[in-house]
Amino acid sequence: MQFLLAFIVVVPLLGAVAALLPAPPGLKGRNPDQAVLRHGVTVTGVILIAAIVLAVGFDHDHPSKMQATTDISWIPALDVRIHLGIDGISLPLLVLTALLTFLCALHSYFKMPAGPSPKAFVALILVLESGTLATFAVLDLLLFFLAFEMVLIPMYFLIARWGGAQKQAAAWKFILYTLLGSVVMLLGLLLIGLKSGTFDMVALATDNGRGLTSSVQVIAVLAIGIGLAVKTPMWPLHSWLPDAHTAAPTVGSVLLAGVLLKMGTYGFVRILLPIAPDGMHTFAPYLAAFAVAGIIYGSLACLALVRPGAKGDLKRLIAYSSVGHMGFVLLGIASMTPTGVNGALFANIAHGLITGLLFFLVGAVKDRYGTADLDTLSGATGAALYGSAPRLGGLLAFTAIASLGLPGLAGFWGEMLALFGAFDPADGLSRPAFLTFMSVAAFGTLLTAAYMLILVRRVCMGAKPEVPRRIPDIQHHEFAAWTPLAALTVLAGLWPAVLLGLTDPAVQKLLAGGKS
């Protein structure tokens, strides 16, 4: 298990280096570009298998215990260690990352986005995977920061080199926002490490803030929280997200929504809640207020984009919906209760599955029609997907329904538990304030249902074109890439105990200061 976790983190980096090297003669095949894309599928497939084996071998009877740990001294002068480990909080995110990256590599093998050499594309995807997996596996604050930053450059180039219209501006906006947030976050991490005498996240979580004064905790939460909030993204630090999603290639949008956004919320749970509880207690009402503002703002933006004549972009609409969905995650964290934090972690996974699938579907619609403009798709020459590509239209409608939080699908449980957490927040937090936040967030679920149902009506049931246009329905490689996400959306909705059974003991221990 110890070797397996290190293998999962390191092998994508080795695979990225191998992708840039000349292929051996026997592996070139007839098409060198397809050979390197096949290499990407192979490496990400091996990582996915290893992640599944790790999940199977995980001690499910003790999910609060750090398992598969590696602890090696790296920079003795600063007491920085290569410390890896997983528990019930990080394991689902690790498997989700491996799954989505493999599905993106598989999709790219059959539908490579227009742009430069596939060699660089595959290498960037693998570096991105390694950085994301490391973020969820490391247990040292400085190592966490390095892994957290490692994903920025690959995503920048994926947007800037393989993106669509306005790709350069969107890529620059993405990198500037996230880098500026990260500089502030680094100061907060250094403050914690220097004041407590260690960067070890397990030791700091066990100490539960007792080695840090309240003022240090407040400053640390403010600094680190800004960096994490940019990556989440939290309103009003979200404005880079719609541009990045609109310009990014399909696989870039899938990884950005399905994996990268989770790094911010994971940092809130893994670092701020257990290490600086007093600081979090101070800022929790403000975090909840920004969260519900994001829920309403994202929903209203989607309603504005989906109305006829607004020239709304389908990818941009899904991006704004992510601002609202991540608001529920932040609301659950701000409640500082086991119920709310479990809801936040569940909503993280559900959003990764559902929104990842939505971006795959939107990319397929855009490939077939050459546009993601809603007015074009639903106009006289528009989609009417139920008539022209019924399986594609049906799956799009299913995913939209899952995104609005229909009971029985994955999107429901996280939002409901986050609302329950706000209904009865942690001791010391103002219950009337959180009841207000809960009510506003509950209204946001109605707005979410409104724009998603309008979206389905316009795109799937739009007016039939005067001259019927036949488009390809779901193809074999698309079926292979999308089925796991749809199946897991149903499984998580019908059997939430699979995920909650992992996260709840770990969350209870985290909030109790390392005591099971």
XYZ file of C-alpha atoms in Angstrom:
516
model
C 0.000 0.000 0.000
C 2.842 2.365 0.863
C 4.556 1.675 -2.461
C 1.249 1.876 -4.330
C 0.465 5.423 -3.205
C 3.956 6.650 -4.101
C 3.609 4.833 -7.448
C 0.318 6.623 -8.174
C 1.838 10.043 -7.499
C 5.172 9.581 -9.311
C 4.357 7.469 -12.385
C 2.379 10.187 -14.246
C 5.493 12.397 -14.054
C 7.630 9.619 -15.501
C 4.963 9.050 -18.147
C 5.065 12.762 -19.039
C 8.831 12.588 -19.591
C 8.431 9.426 -21.682
C 5.758 11.120 -23.821
C 8.254 13.792 -24.867
C 10.964 11.283 -25.823
C 11.150 9.686 -29.290
C 9.102 6.497 -29.369
C 11.002 3.217 -29.795
C 10.736 1.938 -33.396
C 8.452 -0.934 -32.473
C 5.963 1.372 -30.735
C 5.713 4.134 -33.329
C 3.090 2.354 -35.373
C 1.812 3.917 -38.569
C 0.870 7.166 -36.886
C 3.284 8.625 -34.281
C 0.597 11.029 -33.028
C -1.746 8.146 -32.244
C 1.142 6.310 -30.582
C 1.703 9.104 -28.058
C -2.045 9.411 -27.430
C -2.133 5.654 -26.842
C 0.737 6.147 -24.387
C -1.423 8.646 -22.483
C -4.312 6.182 -22.304
C -1.958 3.432 -21.096
C -0.315 5.478 -18.331
C -3.583 6.955 -17.023
C -5.178 3.491 -17.245
C -2.387 2.004 -15.117
C -2.836 4.804 -12.560
C -6.593 4.195 -12.451
C -6.071 0.468 -11.863
C -3.542 1.249 -9.123
C -5.997 3.697 -7.505
C -8.748 1.058 -7.558
C -6.387 -1.516 -6.026
C -5.476 1.062 -3.367
C -9.178 1.649 -2.654
C -9.845 -2.091 -2.408
C -6.857 -2.618 -0.109
C -7.801 0.367 2.065
C -8.798 -0.591 5.608
C -12.476 0.365 5.413
C -12.976 -0.506 9.086
C -10.660 2.370 10.084
C -11.128 5.106 7.453
C -10.063 7.839 9.907
C -6.564 6.355 10.128
C -3.844 7.596 7.778
C -2.895 4.639 5.593
C -0.280 3.815 2.933
C 2.005 6.382 4.595
C 5.489 7.374 3.493
C 7.530 9.721 5.697
C 11.022 10.667 4.485
C 13.096 13.681 5.549
C 13.547 16.098 2.631
C 14.741 19.510 3.926
C 15.921 18.907 7.526
C 16.662 22.588 8.201
C 12.991 23.439 7.747
C 11.695 20.062 8.937
C 10.042 19.567 5.542
C 9.303 15.911 4.839
C 8.056 13.867 1.912
C 5.019 12.711 3.850
C 2.279 10.875 1.963
C -0.879 9.200 3.229
C -4.592 8.794 2.620
C -7.702 8.518 4.747
C -11.437 8.465 4.065
C -11.376 12.135 3.066
C -8.652 11.954 0.430
C -9.242 8.456 -1.007
C -12.459 9.311 -2.956
C -10.801 12.398 -4.453
C -7.763 10.340 -5.438
C -9.914 7.779 -7.262
C -12.035 10.511 -8.889
C -8.884 12.199 -10.232
C -7.533 8.951 -11.656
C -10.898 8.133 -13.255
C -11.501 11.520 -14.876
C -7.929 11.762 -16.191
C -8.186 8.311 -17.771
C -11.534 9.167 -19.385
C -10.054 12.416 -20.729
C -7.074 10.533 -22.180
C -9.444 7.997 -23.760
C -11.593 10.776 -25.220
C -8.507 12.548 -26.611
C -7.304 9.367 -28.305
C -10.408 9.400 -30.494
C -11.015 13.178 -30.574
C -7.758 15.083 -30.185
C -8.423 18.847 -29.823
C -7.047 21.047 -32.579
C -3.660 22.449 -31.678
C 0.061 21.692 -31.558
C 1.779 18.345 -31.167
C -0.023 15.601 -29.207
C 3.277 14.929 -27.428
C 3.063 18.134 -25.441
C -0.679 17.631 -24.888
C -0.225 14.179 -23.353
C 2.744 15.331 -21.249
C 0.726 18.245 -19.846
C -2.237 15.999 -18.995
C 0.076 13.630 -17.104
C 1.841 16.446 -15.210
C -1.590 17.814 -14.299
C -2.647 14.391 -13.026
C 0.505 13.978 -10.945
C 0.104 17.402 -9.323
C -3.544 16.809 -8.511
C -2.946 13.343 -7.064
C -0.057 14.705 -4.989
C -2.285 17.493 -3.609
C -4.682 14.898 -2.207
C -1.914 12.603 -0.929
C 0.727 14.846 0.694
C 0.718 15.565 4.432
C 3.269 18.378 4.594
C 2.203 22.015 4.206
C 5.044 23.065 1.903
C 4.726 19.917 -0.183
C 0.990 20.632 -0.407
C 1.773 24.110 -1.732
C 4.166 22.753 -4.356
C 1.624 20.183 -5.541
C -1.126 22.813 -5.456
C 0.935 25.082 -7.743
C 2.162 22.264 -9.971
C -1.171 22.047 -11.796
C -1.308 25.711 -12.834
C 1.232 25.666 -15.673
C -0.192 22.550 -17.430
C -3.717 23.980 -17.284
C -2.485 27.338 -18.569
C -0.936 25.717 -21.647
C -3.929 23.426 -22.231
C -6.140 26.513 -22.431
C -3.663 28.749 -24.294
C -2.542 26.220 -26.922
C -5.536 23.896 -27.416
C -8.398 26.220 -26.459
C -10.979 28.041 -28.563
C -11.827 31.710 -29.025
C -10.209 34.191 -26.604
C -7.946 31.417 -25.338
C -4.918 33.610 -24.606
C -6.881 36.113 -22.535
C -8.658 33.319 -20.639
C -5.376 31.508 -19.946
C -3.701 34.668 -18.639
C -6.673 35.473 -16.445
C -6.588 31.946 -15.016
C -2.879 32.004 -14.228
C -2.834 35.537 -12.774
C -5.798 34.992 -10.463
C -4.549 31.658 -9.164
C -0.907 32.732 -8.799
C -1.798 35.893 -6.890
C -4.030 33.875 -4.565
C -1.260 31.330 -4.095
C 1.305 33.944 -3.048
C -0.956 35.012 -0.190
C -1.635 31.364 0.673
C 2.103 30.607 0.914
C 2.516 33.378 3.501
C -0.236 31.812 5.603
C 1.304 28.332 5.360
C 4.734 29.679 6.361
C 3.156 31.519 9.299
C 1.612 28.288 10.604
C 4.797 26.281 10.086
C 7.125 28.804 11.702
C 4.863 29.582 14.659
C 4.098 25.921 15.413
C 7.576 24.569 14.633
C 6.388 21.964 12.112
C 4.845 21.699 8.650
C 3.489 18.201 9.302
C -0.269 18.301 8.676
C -1.023 15.258 10.850
C 0.837 16.675 13.857
C -0.774 20.085 13.352
C -4.255 18.558 13.070
C -3.684 16.550 16.254
C -2.549 19.715 18.057
C -5.831 21.287 16.839
C -4.575 24.856 17.005
C -3.399 24.681 20.630
C 0.126 25.721 19.607
C -1.117 28.804 17.739
C -2.562 31.948 19.256
C -5.994 33.105 18.125
C -4.538 36.104 16.275
C -2.098 33.874 14.351
C -4.955 31.560 13.433
C -7.090 34.448 12.188
C -4.279 35.803 9.996
C -3.450 32.301 8.705
C -7.067 31.511 7.834
C -7.433 34.829 6.014
C -4.252 34.334 3.986
C -4.673 30.645 3.202
C -8.416 31.023 2.693
C -7.921 33.627 -0.049
C -5.701 31.269 -2.044
C -8.080 28.346 -1.563
C -11.137 30.497 -2.343
C -9.668 31.574 -5.694
C -9.156 27.952 -6.713
C -12.596 26.825 -5.431
C -13.779 29.405 -6.817
C -15.727 31.446 -4.283
C -17.739 34.498 -5.260
C -16.475 37.210 -5.903
C -13.099 35.611 -6.774
C -14.696 33.468 -9.464
C -14.457 35.648 -12.566
C -11.575 33.669 -14.106
C -13.673 30.486 -14.205
C -16.302 31.215 -16.927
C -13.642 32.535 -19.328
C -11.354 29.557 -18.675
C -14.157 27.024 -19.207
C -15.451 28.747 -22.336
C -12.002 28.803 -23.955
C -10.662 25.449 -22.734
C -10.829 22.269 -24.829
C -13.337 19.660 -23.688
C -10.864 17.643 -21.618
C -9.502 20.846 -20.061
C -12.996 21.815 -18.918
C -13.629 18.320 -17.546
C -10.426 18.315 -15.497
C -10.846 21.921 -14.388
C -14.393 21.380 -13.109
C -14.056 17.772 -12.016
C -10.696 17.905 -10.251
C -8.974 21.291 -9.931
C -11.858 23.049 -8.175
C -11.816 20.308 -5.528
C -8.273 21.214 -4.499
C -9.480 24.466 -2.938
C -12.284 22.954 -0.885
C -10.043 20.034 0.110
C -7.569 22.564 1.527
C -10.308 24.096 3.690
C -11.134 20.675 5.139
C -7.636 19.231 5.448
C -5.763 22.342 6.615
C -7.928 25.140 8.002
C -10.643 23.240 9.889
C -8.317 21.090 12.054
C -5.194 23.284 12.204
C -6.755 26.711 12.817
C -10.199 26.063 14.341
C -10.383 29.415 16.160
C -9.589 31.298 12.977
C -12.159 29.291 11.044
C -14.717 29.971 13.769
C -14.108 33.703 13.319
C -14.473 33.625 9.537
C -17.160 30.908 9.234
C -20.123 33.354 9.037
C -18.359 35.381 6.329
C -17.477 32.217 4.404
C -21.108 31.111 4.591
C -22.302 34.537 3.411
C -19.986 34.457 0.389
C -21.063 30.868 -0.287
C -24.781 31.660 -0.464
C -24.044 34.806 -2.490
C -22.255 32.530 -4.966
C -25.210 30.140 -5.055
C -27.657 32.915 -5.936
C -25.249 34.742 -8.245
C -24.372 31.594 -10.203
C -28.028 30.649 -10.588
C -29.091 34.136 -11.719
C -26.200 34.269 -14.200
C -27.327 30.924 -15.635
C -30.934 32.125 -15.877
C -29.710 35.201 -17.755
C -27.647 33.090 -20.158
C -30.355 30.522 -20.844
C -33.107 32.977 -21.809
C -33.849 33.365 -25.552
C -31.897 36.090 -27.297
C -29.158 36.278 -24.656
C -26.545 34.653 -26.941
C -25.555 32.456 -24.013
C -22.748 29.946 -24.428
C -23.537 26.446 -23.172
C -20.042 25.941 -21.708
C -20.199 29.308 -19.990
C -23.553 28.390 -18.467
C -22.164 25.160 -17.013
C -19.202 27.144 -15.645
C -21.500 29.568 -13.814
C -23.476 26.615 -12.477
C -20.221 25.386 -10.903
C -19.964 28.643 -8.943
C -23.370 27.853 -7.427
C -22.634 24.195 -6.758
C -19.311 24.954 -5.075
C -21.207 27.456 -2.933
C -23.005 24.519 -1.305
C -19.639 22.902 -0.607
C -18.380 26.057 1.099
C -21.627 26.405 3.077
C -21.203 22.871 4.435
C -17.602 23.615 5.438
C -18.606 26.922 7.057
C -21.092 25.127 9.324
C -18.079 23.388 10.960
C -20.258 20.375 11.801
C -19.745 16.720 10.813
C -23.030 16.813 8.883
C -22.087 19.909 6.903
C -18.486 18.844 6.190
C -19.621 15.375 5.093
C -22.127 17.071 2.808
C -19.363 19.263 1.394
C -17.153 16.253 0.657
C -20.066 14.358 -0.903
C -20.993 17.396 -3.024
C -17.353 17.595 -4.157
C -17.462 14.090 -5.586
C -20.962 14.510 -7.021
C -19.970 17.743 -8.761
C -16.897 16.065 -10.234
C -18.973 13.230 -11.693
C -21.935 15.286 -12.922
C -20.192 18.408 -14.204
C -17.412 16.329 -15.750
C -20.068 14.441 -17.708
C -21.850 17.706 -18.596
C -18.689 19.134 -20.141
C -18.121 15.927 -22.110
C -21.671 16.222 -23.464
C -21.402 19.932 -24.233
C -18.133 19.257 -26.061
C -19.881 16.569 -28.136
C -22.727 18.943 -29.018
C -20.235 21.652 -29.987
C -18.247 19.218 -32.161
C -21.397 18.166 -34.001
C -22.876 21.639 -34.543
C -19.738 23.758 -34.568
C -21.106 26.050 -31.854
C -22.179 26.101 -28.215
C -24.397 29.164 -28.663
C -27.743 28.409 -27.046
C -29.780 30.532 -29.452
C -28.267 28.698 -32.408
C -28.711 25.292 -30.822
C -32.355 25.908 -29.948
C -33.331 28.037 -32.952
C -34.965 27.125 -36.223
C -31.783 25.377 -37.335
C -31.085 24.131 -33.868
C -30.520 20.916 -32.050
C -33.796 19.342 -30.977
C -31.536 16.583 -29.735
C -34.359 14.212 -28.885
C -35.196 14.035 -32.593
C -31.745 14.203 -34.170
C -29.619 12.319 -31.606
C -31.975 10.790 -29.027
C -29.359 9.003 -26.904
C -27.207 12.133 -26.696
C -30.261 14.230 -25.852
C -31.447 11.743 -23.246
C -28.061 11.622 -21.531
C -27.826 15.420 -21.533
C -31.275 15.638 -19.922
C -30.306 12.980 -17.336
C -27.137 14.862 -16.396
C -28.955 18.193 -16.150
C -31.542 16.593 -13.842
C -28.725 15.138 -11.722
C -27.091 18.576 -11.559
C -30.232 20.220 -10.194
C -30.217 17.782 -7.254
C -32.998 15.289 -8.007
C -33.371 12.808 -5.103
C -31.955 9.429 -6.037
C -29.005 10.917 -7.932
C -25.616 12.026 -6.606
C -26.320 15.763 -6.682
C -29.010 15.520 -4.003
C -27.157 14.275 -0.927
C -24.334 16.796 -0.755
C -26.623 19.803 -1.048
C -29.111 18.393 1.447
C -26.430 17.628 4.051
C -24.866 21.064 3.561
C -28.268 22.634 4.255
C -28.708 20.421 7.334
C -25.283 21.528 8.557
C -26.308 25.175 8.199
C -29.581 24.436 10.008
C -27.663 23.457 13.154
C -24.141 24.958 12.955
C -21.270 24.363 15.370
C -21.417 25.729 18.904
C -20.639 29.423 19.053
C -21.832 30.216 15.548
C -24.938 32.374 15.199
C -27.853 30.032 14.500
C -30.195 32.803 13.221
C -27.530 33.888 10.728
C -26.991 30.320 9.505
C -30.751 29.724 9.290
C -30.867 32.742 6.997
C -27.996 31.337 4.932
C -29.776 27.989 4.746
C -33.008 29.616 3.534
C -31.205 31.606 0.842
C -29.301 28.506 -0.296
C -32.543 26.487 -0.398
C -34.032 29.161 -2.667
C -30.938 28.718 -4.836
C -31.902 25.082 -5.422
C -35.170 26.304 -6.972
C -33.267 28.660 -9.274
C -30.949 25.799 -10.238
C -33.932 23.638 -11.160
C -35.366 26.508 -13.210
C -32.342 27.112 -15.444
C -31.538 23.426 -15.877
C -35.103 22.608 -16.968
C -35.114 25.579 -19.360
C -31.808 24.319 -20.747
C -33.255 20.859 -21.372
C -36.351 22.309 -22.995
C -34.402 24.570 -25.329
C -31.586 22.212 -26.360
C -33.233 18.806 -26.222
C -36.752 19.803 -27.240
C -35.994 22.796 -29.477
C -37.950 23.497 -32.630
C -37.372 21.024 -35.438
C -35.295 22.533 -38.242
C -37.056 23.096 -41.551
C -34.502 20.865 -43.215
C -33.842 17.903 -40.886
C -30.171 17.605 -39.993
C -28.787 14.223 -39.128
C -25.952 14.231 -36.638
C -24.063 11.290 -35.172
C -25.546 9.972 -31.951
C -23.375 8.697 -29.098
C -20.434 6.792 -30.567
C -18.605 3.818 -29.106
C -15.673 5.743 -27.601
C -18.058 8.320 -26.150
C -20.178 5.566 -24.644
C -17.052 4.080 -23.038
C -15.933 7.455 -21.618
C -19.325 8.572 -20.328
C -20.924 5.401 -18.964
C -18.770 5.202 -15.790
C -19.711 8.765 -14.825
C -23.442 8.186 -15.399
C -23.336 4.866 -13.511
C -21.489 6.360 -10.540
C -23.951 9.268 -10.452
C -26.779 6.756 -9.997
C -24.805 4.576 -7.561
C -23.854 7.510 -5.312
C -27.449 8.730 -5.388
C -28.978 5.386 -4.445
C -26.246 4.205 -2.077
C -24.683 7.287 -0.413
C -23.413 5.181 2.489
C -20.558 3.956 0.262
C -19.037 7.426 0.308
C -20.321 8.684 3.662
C -19.027 5.542 5.369
C -15.526 6.596 4.289
C -15.714 10.295 5.038
C -17.708 10.431 8.275
C -15.202 8.759 10.673
C -12.365 10.811 9.177
C -14.372 14.044 9.488
C -15.345 13.236 13.080
C -11.687 12.696 13.948
C -10.593 15.846 12.119
C -13.095 18.064 13.920
C -12.291 16.450 17.275
C -8.633 17.397 17.065
C -7.250 14.055 15.921
C -9.220 11.998 18.421
C -11.324 9.188 16.947
